[in-house]
Structure formats: C-alpha cells, structure tokens
mmCIF file of C-alpha atoms in Angstrom:
data_model
loop_
_atom_site.group_PDB
_atom_site.id
_atom_site.type_symbol
_atom_site.label_atom_id
_atom_site.label_comp_id
_atom_site.label_asym_id
_atom_site.label_seq_id
_atom_site.Cartn_x
_atom_site.Cartn_y
_atom_site.Cartn_z
ATOM 1 C CA MET A 246 -47.361 155.299 -105.831
ATOM 2 C CA LEU A 247 -48.067 156.059 -102.173
ATOM 3 C CA VAL A 248 -46.843 153.268 -99.922
ATOM 4 C CA TRP A 249 -46.141 152.874 -96.219
ATOM 5 C CA PRO A 250 -42.793 151.508 -94.878
ATOM 6 C CA ARG A 251 -41.969 147.873 -95.336
ATOM 7 C CA SER A 252 -41.810 145.515 -92.394
ATOM 8 C CA HIS A 253 -38.115 146.136 -91.596
ATOM 9 C CA GLU A 254 -38.677 149.850 -91.847
ATOM 10 C CA ARG A 255 -41.719 149.563 -89.540
ATOM 11 C CA ARG A 256 -39.513 147.899 -86.881
ATOM 12 C CA GLU A 257 -37.033 150.793 -87.103
ATOM 13 C CA ASN A 258 -39.820 153.377 -87.055
ATOM 14 C CA PRO A 259 -41.014 154.151 -83.471
ATOM 15 C CA ILE A 260 -44.236 155.627 -84.858
ATOM 16 C CA MET A 261 -45.557 152.240 -85.774
ATOM 17 C CA LYS A 262 -46.955 151.106 -82.400
ATOM 18 C CA CYS A 263 -50.373 150.164 -83.822
ATOM 19 C CA ASN A 264 -51.354 146.553 -83.317
ATOM 20 C CA PHE A 265 -54.301 146.292 -85.641
ATOM 21 C CA ILE A 266 -56.684 148.109 -87.957
ATOM 22 C CA ALA A 267 -60.400 147.210 -88.197
ATOM 23 C CA VAL A 268 -62.911 148.318 -90.819
ATOM 24 C CA LEU A 269 -66.645 148.246 -90.099
ATOM 25 C CA ASP A 270 -68.950 148.721 -93.096
ATOM 26 C CA ASP A 271 -72.076 146.823 -94.066
ATOM 27 C CA SER A 272 -71.219 147.078 -97.758
ATOM 28 C CA GLU A 273 -69.189 144.033 -98.791
ATOM 29 C CA GLU A 274 -68.039 145.872 -101.872
ATOM 30 C CA PHE A 275 -66.784 149.031 -100.168
ATOM 31 C CA GLY A 276 -65.479 147.224 -97.090
ATOM 32 C CA LYS A 277 -63.298 144.874 -99.177
ATOM 33 C CA SER A 278 -62.118 147.670 -101.409
ATOM 34 C CA PHE A 279 -61.224 149.846 -98.449
ATOM 35 C CA GLN A 280 -59.468 147.038 -96.656
ATOM 36 C CA GLU A 281 -57.390 146.431 -99.789
ATOM 37 C CA GLN A 282 -56.645 150.141 -100.100
ATOM 38 C CA ILE A 283 -55.290 150.255 -96.553
ATOM 39 C CA LEU A 284 -53.185 147.107 -97.135
ATOM 40 C CA ARG A 285 -51.796 148.565 -100.307
ATOM 41 C CA LEU A 286 -50.710 151.763 -98.533
ATOM 42 C CA LEU A 287 -49.121 149.617 -95.820
ATOM 43 C CA ASN A 288 -47.415 147.588 -98.514
ATOM 44 C CA ASN A 289 -49.269 144.468 -97.252
ATOM 45 C CA ASP A 290 -47.205 144.543 -94.090
ATOM 46 C CA PRO A 291 -47.903 141.304 -92.150
ATOM 47 C CA ALA A 292 -46.900 143.078 -88.869
ATOM 48 C CA LEU A 293 -50.046 145.203 -89.028
ATOM 49 C CA PRO A 294 -53.189 143.100 -89.760
ATOM 50 C CA VAL A 295 -56.258 144.776 -91.231
ATOM 51 C CA TYR A 296 -59.603 143.153 -90.351
ATOM 52 C CA ARG A 297 -62.965 143.725 -91.946
ATOM 53 C CA PHE A 298 -66.445 143.459 -90.381
ATOM 54 C CA THR A 299 -69.925 143.955 -91.809
ATOM 55 C CA ASP A 300 -71.877 144.100 -88.541
ATOM 56 C CA ILE A 301 -71.377 145.774 -85.143
ATOM 57 C CA THR A 302 -71.720 142.557 -83.116
ATOM 58 C CA SER A 303 -68.836 140.922 -84.904
ATOM 59 C CA LEU A 304 -66.649 143.986 -84.355
ATOM 60 C CA ARG A 305 -67.559 144.068 -80.645
ATOM 61 C CA ASN A 306 -66.697 140.373 -80.228
ATOM 62 C CA PHE A 307 -63.333 140.885 -81.899
ATOM 63 C CA LEU A 308 -62.450 143.884 -79.701
ATOM 64 C CA TYR A 309 -63.235 142.276 -76.336
ATOM 65 C CA GLU A 310 -59.802 140.652 -76.198
ATOM 66 C CA LYS A 311 -57.966 143.727 -77.474
ATOM 67 C CA THR A 312 -58.723 146.325 -74.851
ATOM 68 C CA SER A 313 -55.048 146.852 -74.069
ATOM 69 C CA GLU A 314 -53.830 146.900 -77.641
ATOM 70 C CA TRP A 315 -53.380 150.032 -79.815
ATOM 71 C CA GLY A 316 -55.758 149.918 -82.679
ATOM 72 C CA ILE A 317 -57.438 152.034 -85.360
ATOM 73 C CA LEU A 318 -61.190 151.547 -86.088
ATOM 74 C CA PHE A 319 -62.673 152.830 -89.346
ATOM 75 C CA MET A 320 -66.467 152.813 -88.785
ATOM 76 C CA ASP A 321 -69.244 153.585 -91.234
ATOM 77 C CA ILE A 322 -71.720 155.871 -89.510
ATOM 78 C CA LEU A 323 -74.782 153.908 -90.633
ATOM 79 C CA VAL A 324 -74.324 150.093 -90.482
ATOM 80 C CA GLY A 325 -77.442 148.518 -91.845
ATOM 81 C CA LYS A 326 -80.192 150.365 -89.956
ATOM 82 C CA GLU A 327 -78.037 150.949 -86.911
ATOM 83 C CA ASN A 328 -76.371 154.278 -86.052
ATOM 84 C CA SER A 329 -72.805 153.419 -85.042
ATOM 85 C CA ILE A 330 -72.101 156.756 -83.298
ATOM 86 C CA PRO A 331 -73.438 155.594 -79.851
ATOM 87 C CA ILE A 332 -71.498 152.356 -80.381
ATOM 88 C CA ALA A 333 -68.296 154.304 -81.037
ATOM 89 C CA ALA A 334 -68.829 156.317 -77.805
ATOM 90 C CA THR A 335 -69.149 153.078 -75.919
ATOM 91 C CA LEU A 336 -65.994 151.651 -77.475
ATOM 92 C CA LYS A 337 -64.117 154.759 -76.505
ATOM 93 C CA LYS A 338 -65.053 154.083 -72.890
ATOM 94 C CA MET A 339 -64.055 150.410 -73.167
ATOM 95 C CA SER A 340 -60.461 151.188 -74.096
ATOM 96 C CA ARG A 341 -58.235 154.257 -74.269
ATOM 97 C CA PHE A 342 -56.069 152.365 -76.794
ATOM 98 C CA TRP A 343 -58.456 152.643 -79.761
ATOM 99 C CA LYS A 344 -58.540 155.455 -82.256
ATOM 100 C CA ILE A 345 -61.877 155.798 -84.111
ATOM 101 C CA VAL A 346 -62.392 157.341 -87.532
ATOM 102 C CA PHE A 347 -65.858 157.602 -89.060
ATOM 103 C CA ILE A 348 -66.308 156.994 -92.804
ATOM 104 C CA THR A 349 -69.419 158.099 -94.632
ATOM 105 C CA GLY A 350 -70.832 158.948 -97.999
ATOM 106 C CA PHE A 351 -73.601 161.154 -96.534
ATOM 107 C CA THR A 352 -73.857 164.367 -94.481
ATOM 108 C CA ASP A 353 -76.615 162.916 -92.244
ATOM 109 C CA TYR A 354 -75.645 162.459 -88.593
ATOM 110 C CA LEU A 355 -72.446 164.560 -88.984
ATOM 111 C CA SER A 356 -73.548 166.944 -86.269
ATOM 112 C CA ASP A 357 -73.882 163.971 -83.901
ATOM 113 C CA ILE A 358 -70.391 162.467 -84.323
ATOM 114 C CA PHE A 359 -68.801 164.739 -81.705
ATOM 115 C CA SER A 360 -70.657 162.940 -78.950
ATOM 116 C CA ALA A 361 -68.388 159.934 -79.617
ATOM 117 C CA ASP A 362 -65.154 162.112 -79.548
ATOM 118 C CA PRO A 363 -63.892 160.620 -82.835
ATOM 119 C CA ASP A 364 -60.264 160.889 -83.984
ATOM 120 C CA GLY A 365 -61.179 161.659 -87.575
ATOM 121 C CA LEU A 366 -63.718 161.675 -90.415
ATOM 122 C CA LEU A 367 -63.270 160.480 -94.008
ATOM 123 C CA TYR A 368 -65.703 160.826 -96.870
ATOM 124 C CA LYS A 369 -66.401 158.080 -99.377
ATOM 125 C CA PRO A 370 -64.892 157.422 -101.790
ATOM 126 C CA VAL A 371 -61.640 157.795 -99.795
ATOM 127 C CA ASP A 372 -58.636 158.799 -101.952
ATOM 128 C CA ASP A 373 -55.170 157.601 -101.202
ATOM 129 C CA THR A 374 -53.844 161.022 -100.131
ATOM 130 C CA HIS A 375 -56.517 161.578 -97.475
ATOM 131 C CA LEU A 376 -56.197 158.018 -96.197
ATOM 132 C CA LYS A 377 -52.407 158.117 -96.029
ATOM 133 C CA ASP A 378 -52.567 161.459 -94.168
ATOM 134 C CA ALA A 379 -55.135 160.062 -91.721
ATOM 135 C CA LEU A 380 -53.056 156.946 -91.068
ATOM 136 C CA GLY A 381 -49.878 159.030 -90.532
ATOM 137 C CA ASN A 382 -51.661 161.285 -88.060
ATOM 138 C CA LEU A 383 -53.165 158.345 -86.182
ATOM 139 C CA PHE A 384 -49.832 156.528 -85.964
ATOM 140 C CA GLU A 385 -48.209 159.673 -84.546
ATOM 141 C CA GLN A 386 -51.018 160.036 -81.985
ATOM 142 C CA ILE A 387 -50.570 156.446 -80.934
ATOM 143 C CA GLU A 388 -46.814 156.920 -80.562
ATOM 144 C CA GLN A 389 -47.294 160.040 -78.426
ATOM 145 C CA ASN A 390 -49.961 158.360 -76.277
ATOM 146 C CA ASP A 391 -47.793 155.307 -75.848
ATOM 147 C CA ARG A 392 -44.871 157.404 -74.579
ATOM 148 C CA ASN A 393 -47.191 158.922 -71.941
ATOM 149 C CA LEU A 394 -48.196 155.519 -70.538
ATOM 150 C CA VAL A 395 -46.871 154.362 -67.164
ATOM 151 C CA SER A 396 -46.464 150.625 -66.690
ATOM 152 C CA PHE A 397 -46.350 149.049 -63.187
ATOM 153 C CA GLN A 398 -47.509 146.034 -61.164
ATOM 154 C CA VAL A 399 -50.678 146.370 -59.084
ATOM 155 C CA VAL A 400 -51.168 144.192 -55.953
ATOM 156 C CA HIS A 401 -53.499 141.264 -56.736
ATOM 157 C CA GLU A 402 -54.090 142.541 -60.321
ATOM 158 C CA GLY A 403 -50.845 142.213 -62.200
ATOM 159 C CA GLY A 404 -49.480 144.542 -64.840
ATOM 160 C CA VAL A 405 -51.288 147.850 -65.538
ATOM 161 C CA ARG A 406 -50.683 150.584 -68.102
ATOM 162 C CA LEU A 407 -52.292 153.991 -67.786
ATOM 163 C CA PRO A 408 -51.617 157.557 -68.982
ATOM 164 C CA ALA A 409 -49.446 159.451 -66.538
ATOM 165 C CA ASN A 410 -51.882 162.380 -66.591
ATOM 166 C CA GLU A 411 -54.563 160.219 -64.959
ATOM 167 C CA ILE A 412 -52.442 159.940 -61.809
ATOM 168 C CA GLN A 413 -53.223 162.686 -59.259
ATOM 169 C CA TYR A 414 -50.596 161.843 -56.727
ATOM 170 C CA VAL A 415 -48.555 158.992 -55.323
ATOM 171 C CA GLU A 416 -48.271 158.250 -51.586
ATOM 172 C CA SER A 417 -45.587 156.035 -50.087
ATOM 173 C CA ASP A 418 -46.523 153.924 -47.116
ATOM 174 C CA LEU A 419 -43.600 151.705 -46.067
ATOM 175 C CA ARG A 420 -43.179 149.284 -49.009
ATOM 176 C CA ILE A 421 -46.536 150.118 -50.609
ATOM 177 C CA LEU A 422 -47.219 152.918 -53.084
ATOM 178 C CA HIS A 423 -50.774 154.193 -53.162
ATOM 179 C CA ILE A 424 -51.278 155.547 -56.679
ATOM 180 C CA HIS A 425 -54.298 157.862 -56.655
ATOM 181 C CA THR A 426 -56.306 158.420 -59.809
ATOM 182 C CA SER A 427 -59.655 160.096 -60.213
ATOM 183 C CA ALA A 428 -61.283 156.694 -60.564
ATOM 184 C CA ARG A 429 -59.596 154.624 -57.877
ATOM 185 C CA ILE A 430 -56.468 153.950 -55.823
ATOM 186 C CA LEU A 431 -53.968 151.430 -57.123
ATOM 187 C CA ASP A 432 -51.511 149.725 -54.751
ATOM 188 C CA SER A 433 -48.062 148.745 -55.909
ATOM 189 C CA TYR A 434 -44.936 147.440 -54.199
ATOM 190 C CA GLY A 435 -41.959 149.722 -54.627
ATOM 191 C CA LYS A 436 -40.107 152.857 -53.640
ATOM 192 C CA ILE A 437 -41.282 156.334 -54.546
ATOM 193 C CA ASP A 438 -37.870 157.294 -55.855
ATOM 194 C CA ALA A 439 -37.900 154.474 -58.396
ATOM 195 C CA PHE A 440 -41.549 155.174 -59.391
ATOM 196 C CA SER A 441 -40.808 158.850 -59.961
ATOM 197 C CA LYS A 442 -38.380 157.880 -62.717
ATOM 198 C CA LEU A 443 -41.304 156.368 -64.675
ATOM 199 C CA LEU A 444 -43.190 159.638 -64.635
ATOM 200 C CA PRO A 445 -42.858 162.777 -66.836
ATOM 201 C CA ASP A 446 -41.536 166.104 -65.491
ATOM 202 C CA ASP A 447 -45.051 167.214 -64.607
ATOM 203 C CA PHE A 448 -44.741 165.435 -61.271
ATOM 204 C CA ILE A 449 -43.387 167.324 -58.220
ATOM 205 C CA ARG A 450 -41.796 165.735 -55.149
ATOM 206 C CA CYS A 451 -43.182 167.721 -52.210
ATOM 207 C CA HIS A 452 -42.498 165.299 -49.351
ATOM 208 C CA ARG A 453 -40.496 162.179 -48.866
ATOM 209 C CA SER A 454 -43.796 160.267 -49.001
ATOM 210 C CA PHE A 455 -45.636 162.239 -51.707
ATOM 211 C CA LEU A 456 -45.335 162.852 -55.425
ATOM 212 C CA VAL A 457 -47.921 165.145 -57.013
ATOM 213 C CA ASN A 458 -49.073 165.776 -60.575
ATOM 214 C CA ALA A 459 -48.488 169.515 -61.029
ATOM 215 C CA ASN A 460 -51.487 169.730 -63.352
ATOM 216 C CA GLN A 461 -53.712 168.702 -60.448
ATOM 217 C CA ILE A 462 -52.633 171.514 -58.175
ATOM 218 C CA LYS A 463 -55.132 174.275 -57.457
ATOM 219 C CA LYS A 464 -53.284 176.149 -54.740
ATOM 220 C CA CYS A 465 -49.882 176.158 -53.065
ATOM 221 C CA SER A 466 -49.569 177.440 -49.506
ATOM 222 C CA GLY A 467 -46.502 177.368 -47.251
ATOM 223 C CA SER A 468 -47.200 173.949 -45.807
ATOM 224 C CA GLU A 469 -49.483 172.121 -48.236
ATOM 225 C CA LEU A 470 -50.713 171.678 -51.781
ATOM 226 C CA ILE A 471 -54.449 171.752 -52.460
ATOM 227 C CA LEU A 472 -55.614 169.757 -55.497
ATOM 228 C CA PHE A 473 -58.616 170.491 -57.649
ATOM 229 C CA ASP A 474 -60.640 167.900 -55.791
ATOM 230 C CA ASP A 475 -59.601 169.668 -52.517
ATOM 231 C CA THR A 476 -57.264 166.896 -51.445
ATOM 232 C CA LYS A 477 -54.504 168.353 -49.250
ATOM 233 C CA ILE A 478 -50.928 167.155 -49.647
ATOM 234 C CA PRO A 479 -48.250 168.134 -47.117
ATOM 235 C CA ILE A 480 -45.076 170.019 -48.157
ATOM 236 C CA SER A 481 -42.035 169.188 -46.048
ATOM 237 C CA ARG A 482 -39.249 171.691 -45.365
ATOM 238 C CA PRO A 483 -36.538 170.153 -47.616
ATOM 239 C CA TYR A 484 -38.825 170.332 -50.643
ATOM 240 C CA LYS A 485 -40.476 173.766 -49.930
ATOM 241 C CA ASN A 486 -38.309 175.900 -52.243
ATOM 242 C CA ASN A 487 -38.438 173.521 -55.113
ATOM 243 C CA VAL A 488 -42.222 173.168 -54.867
ATOM 244 C CA ARG A 489 -42.663 176.910 -54.722
ATOM 245 C CA ASN A 490 -40.462 177.480 -57.809
ATOM 246 C CA ARG A 491 -42.148 174.732 -59.774
ATOM 247 C CA PHE A 492 -45.577 176.082 -58.948
ATOM 248 C CA ILE A 493 -44.576 179.595 -59.998
ATOM 249 C CA ASN A 494 -43.292 178.265 -63.320
ATOM 250 C CA LEU A 495 -46.593 176.464 -63.764
ATOM 251 C CA LEU A 496 -48.430 179.790 -63.314
ATOM 252 C CA LYS A 497 -46.162 181.769 -65.700
ATOM 253 C CA PRO A 498 -48.276 181.297 -68.824
ATOM 254 C CA THR A 499 -51.261 182.885 -67.032
ATOM 255 C CA ILE A 500 -49.359 185.775 -65.396
ATOM 256 C CA ARG A 501 -49.498 189.074 -67.269
ATOM 257 C CA SER A 502 -46.892 191.759 -66.671
#
C-alpha cells in the first residue's frame, strides 16, 4: 500500500514544510472520498491537516489567515455554477505560499487553466499513484521555495519573508538597509555584511554600500551597473575586478565560441 512518512519521519524529512492541504469540491461524496484518500496516503499524519470545502466563500474565509503559510489547494474547476479558475488566479496573487492543483472530471475549461498559473492538474477519479506523485512534487517545490526565502525585520512592519529573487538590490545608509524590490522599498536595521549572508550566491557586492542581484543586471561598465529597469548602481575600485569576473561568468551560457 502507498503511504507517506509517519509523523516522526516527517519531522526528519526537510521536504515536509507544508502547513495544510485544502480540498474544494461541491460534491460532498467526492470531496469526502478525496480528503480520506489524501489522509490515507499521509498515514493520517496529525502534523499535516487536510481540510474540505464545498463552496468558494468558505475556502476564501479559511485562507485569509494563512497567507504566510505553505499550503496545497486542490480545486475543482467547476464549483456549483461558478468557474474556479479566476478565483485560483486571485488566490495566487494573495499569497506566494500556496500551490494550486485543479481537479476535474471534464475537459471543459482546460484551455483556460493556464491563466491561473496552476501547479498541476488531476483527473477524476484520482488514483493513488497519480496523487502520491503530485503530492511528492508539490512537497519538493515547497521545500525549494522555502530555501529561497529571505527572512528579516522591516521597520514599523515586523517580520517579513520574501523570495530572494524578488530583491533587486540592497543599499546601506548608515544603520538602515534599503531593500529594493520591483514592488516597493523595505527598510531594515542592520549591516550589509550580515544581510549578504542571508542571500544566495546570485548577489554581487559592487560597493561597500551596495549589493546587487546579478539576475537584475543588464549592463556592466567600468564604473557602474545598469539594471533592467535602468537603475544605475556604482562600482567602487576595490570591487571592480570581482564584479567584472562575476558578470562575465553570468554571460558565459550565452557566449558562443
């Protein structure tokens, strides 16, 4: 029988970062059966609760307090008379922590699901092998995404977690770090040396006051980096050779001999 690790195995398994699973289906019969199927594959692990909903409003209300928790949502494409695809797209914007898998017994609307950027699709009836594979893939995605998160304190806001690749660059201004993302600037108390240790190797130190996401660099000149949004970041003399070498290495996959 296919079973997922027991509770003590889950604690030792770094893949299991998921906080909850939710099932949305207007069919009481299928929803209950699918919920029980998931629980059985998880060996009824109390550390990972599986919730069931028959309407979109109830699911929304449940999710409002879980925007910073990793979760998997299994959503029927048609719930009552309501198409859940636009709802899924909205939920994706609400939280980067939710993985959404559509479940359906029909081929209608399939061409529309990509607008919601789903993380999977399962056909009813869902057999154990397909469901176990889907869960395994989703747990691995969550683990990978969780490793890429940066956690820090924002002035007047408290703790924040966001993917490192959303950070464009970090600017040090005395005791304040200005963390620039495409959406806004987050201010945090600290030193740039300490903050750099939280970030992956994609970030380049180009100045004592600047740390730049290499994936955001469009052009490197002798004295400055130009980002894709045309922001200009200075390069100071002590960092010039390192920046040049890092930028060349970044270009290597596109250079043809």
